[in-house]
mmCIF file of C-alpha atoms in Angstrom:
data_model
loop_
_atom_site.group_PDB
_atom_site.id
_atom_site.type_symbol
_atom_site.label_atom_id
_atom_site.label_comp_id
_atom_site.label_asym_id
_atom_site.label_seq_id
_atom_site.Cartn_x
_atom_site.Cartn_y
_atom_site.Cartn_z
ATOM 1 C CA GLN A 1320 -15.380 -12.176 -6.758
ATOM 2 C CA ALA A 1321 -13.487 -9.074 -5.702
ATOM 3 C CA GLN A 1322 -9.791 -9.635 -5.180
ATOM 4 C CA LEU A 1323 -6.618 -7.697 -4.411
ATOM 5 C CA VAL A 1324 -3.126 -8.951 -5.256
ATOM 6 C CA GLU A 1325 -0.067 -7.157 -3.917
ATOM 7 C CA SER A 1326 3.446 -7.467 -5.344
ATOM 8 C CA GLY A 1327 6.818 -5.773 -5.451
ATOM 9 C CA GLY A 1328 8.154 -6.401 -1.973
ATOM 10 C CA ALA A 1329 11.812 -7.270 -1.488
ATOM 11 C CA LEU A 1330 14.865 -7.032 0.731
ATOM 12 C CA VAL A 1331 16.405 -3.585 0.343
ATOM 13 C CA GLN A 1332 19.156 -1.660 2.088
ATOM 14 C CA PRO A 1333 18.413 1.406 4.188
ATOM 15 C CA GLY A 1334 18.069 4.436 1.940
ATOM 16 C CA GLY A 1335 16.855 2.329 -0.962
ATOM 17 C CA SER A 1336 13.631 2.449 -2.936
ATOM 18 C CA LEU A 1337 10.846 0.058 -3.902
ATOM 19 C CA ARG A 1338 7.593 0.322 -5.812
ATOM 20 C CA LEU A 1339 4.716 -1.831 -4.672
ATOM 21 C CA SER A 1340 1.749 -2.697 -6.876
ATOM 22 C CA CYS A 1341 -1.747 -3.849 -6.030
ATOM 23 C CA THR A 1342 -3.971 -5.095 -8.815
ATOM 24 C CA ALA A 1343 -7.700 -5.265 -8.209
ATOM 25 C CA SER A 1344 -10.362 -7.335 -9.890
ATOM 26 C CA GLY A 1345 -14.040 -8.077 -9.472
ATOM 27 C CA PHE A 1346 -15.237 -4.520 -8.768
ATOM 28 C CA ILE A 1347 -15.260 -1.095 -10.403
ATOM 29 C CA PHE A 1348 -11.827 0.036 -9.258
ATOM 30 C CA SER A 1349 -12.227 3.646 -10.385
ATOM 31 C CA SER A 1350 -15.225 4.103 -8.092
ATOM 32 C CA TYR A 1351 -13.373 3.448 -4.849
ATOM 33 C CA PRO A 1352 -10.717 5.170 -2.812
ATOM 34 C CA MET A 1353 -7.762 2.882 -2.144
ATOM 35 C CA ALA A 1354 -5.185 2.604 0.594
ATOM 36 C CA TRP A 1355 -1.956 0.907 1.532
ATOM 37 C CA TYR A 1356 -1.509 -0.591 4.980
ATOM 38 C CA ARG A 1357 1.369 -2.319 6.725
ATOM 39 C CA GLN A 1358 1.787 -4.726 9.581
ATOM 40 C CA ALA A 1359 5.085 -5.260 11.323
ATOM 41 C CA PRO A 1360 5.689 -8.410 13.422
ATOM 42 C CA GLY A 1361 3.793 -8.232 16.692
ATOM 43 C CA LYS A 1362 2.036 -4.994 15.764
ATOM 44 C CA GLN A 1363 -1.389 -4.051 14.466
ATOM 45 C CA ARG A 1364 -2.039 -3.247 10.830
ATOM 46 C CA ASP A 1365 -1.891 0.510 10.213
ATOM 47 C CA SER A 1366 -2.834 2.726 7.317
ATOM 48 C CA VAL A 1367 0.145 4.151 5.439
ATOM 49 C CA ALA A 1368 -1.357 6.091 2.543
ATOM 50 C CA ARG A 1369 -4.716 6.732 0.910
ATOM 51 C CA ILE A 1370 -5.833 7.984 -2.464
ATOM 52 C CA THR A 1371 -9.321 9.183 -3.308
ATOM 53 C CA VAL A 1372 -11.303 8.574 -6.467
ATOM 54 C CA GLY A 1373 -10.217 12.004 -7.635
ATOM 55 C CA GLY A 1374 -6.548 11.406 -6.873
ATOM 56 C CA SER A 1375 -6.163 13.329 -3.611
ATOM 57 C CA THR A 1376 -3.717 11.688 -1.239
ATOM 58 C CA ASN A 1377 -2.852 11.599 2.427
ATOM 59 C CA TYR A 1378 -0.124 9.842 4.366
ATOM 60 C CA ALA A 1379 0.803 8.656 7.804
ATOM 61 C CA GLN A 1380 3.219 11.077 9.417
ATOM 62 C CA SER A 1381 5.913 8.401 9.535
ATOM 63 C CA VAL A 1382 6.083 8.124 5.727
ATOM 64 C CA LYS A 1383 5.176 11.633 4.622
ATOM 65 C CA GLY A 1384 7.717 12.978 2.146
ATOM 66 C CA ARG A 1385 9.159 9.512 1.464
ATOM 67 C CA PHE A 1386 6.213 7.484 0.114
ATOM 68 C CA THR A 1387 3.918 8.319 -2.798
ATOM 69 C CA ILE A 1388 0.622 6.595 -3.552
ATOM 70 C CA SER A 1389 -0.804 6.673 -7.058
ATOM 71 C CA ARG A 1390 -3.397 4.849 -9.113
ATOM 72 C CA ASP A 1391 -3.932 3.766 -12.701
ATOM 73 C CA ASN A 1392 -7.634 3.187 -13.199
ATOM 74 C CA ALA A 1393 -7.102 1.745 -16.682
ATOM 75 C CA LYS A 1394 -5.019 -1.022 -15.097
ATOM 76 C CA SER A 1395 -7.078 -1.299 -11.886
ATOM 77 C CA THR A 1396 -3.824 -0.883 -10.002
ATOM 78 C CA VAL A 1397 -2.676 1.207 -7.069
ATOM 79 C CA TYR A 1398 1.020 1.813 -6.468
ATOM 80 C CA LEU A 1399 3.180 2.775 -3.518
ATOM 81 C CA GLN A 1400 6.531 4.330 -4.369
ATOM 82 C CA MET A 1401 8.762 4.078 -1.313
ATOM 83 C CA ASN A 1402 11.974 6.090 -1.135
ATOM 84 C CA SER A 1403 14.560 6.630 1.599
ATOM 85 C CA LEU A 1404 13.524 3.391 3.220
ATOM 86 C CA LYS A 1405 14.308 2.825 6.883
ATOM 87 C CA PRO A 1406 14.550 -0.376 8.940
ATOM 88 C CA GLU A 1407 11.318 0.622 10.696
ATOM 89 C CA ASP A 1408 9.506 0.376 7.345
ATOM 90 C CA THR A 1409 9.969 -3.396 7.506
ATOM 91 C CA ALA A 1410 6.509 -4.974 7.389
ATOM 92 C CA VAL A 1411 4.034 -6.865 5.262
ATOM 93 C CA TYR A 1412 2.275 -4.342 3.038
ATOM 94 C CA TYR A 1413 -1.355 -4.710 2.008
ATOM 95 C CA CYS A 1414 -3.803 -2.712 -0.068
ATOM 96 C CA ASN A 1415 -7.537 -2.440 0.436
ATOM 97 C CA ARG A 1416 -10.544 -0.196 0.050
ATOM 98 C CA PRO A 1417 -10.917 2.038 3.096
ATOM 99 C CA TRP A 1418 -14.441 2.021 4.619
ATOM 100 C CA ALA A 1419 -15.505 -0.819 2.279
ATOM 101 C CA GLU A 1420 -12.850 -3.399 2.962
ATOM 102 C CA LEU A 1421 -12.519 -6.615 1.040
ATOM 103 C CA ASN A 1422 -10.931 -9.802 2.310
ATOM 104 C CA TRP A 1423 -7.255 -9.070 2.850
ATOM 105 C CA GLY A 1424 -4.804 -10.367 0.265
ATOM 106 C CA GLN A 1425 -1.562 -12.142 1.044
ATOM 107 C CA GLY A 1426 0.384 -8.910 1.207
ATOM 108 C CA THR A 1427 3.946 -8.352 0.076
ATOM 109 C CA GLN A 1428 6.965 -8.445 2.400
ATOM 110 C CA VAL A 1429 9.238 -5.437 2.588
ATOM 111 C CA THR A 1430 12.440 -5.887 4.568
ATOM 112 C CA VAL A 1431 14.818 -2.976 5.045
ATOM 113 C CA SER A 1432 18.154 -4.182 6.348
ATOM 114 C CA SER A 1433 21.855 -3.896 5.670
#
């Protein structure tokens, strides 16, 4: 059974950094593009960053230059390095396969507050 497990969320001060991890199982990870999404309270879930099978990336305008998505196919893991965090980055962060979505995991909470 295919599964995604996110981790790494925390409470961090504005300007701080976090690295999120998402470990996949139950499918051939290296064959799929992957993406990070986030959902703030009362808002819809939005795509934050994507990475292709070949390693090409793209980002939402709101995080461009601050967030970096990467993948380690040997570990079936996708990462999101988040720098210069802002209060508006507060959300539950999820990973999934764009265009071939699996059941959503539990996500990981990121709270940016002083």
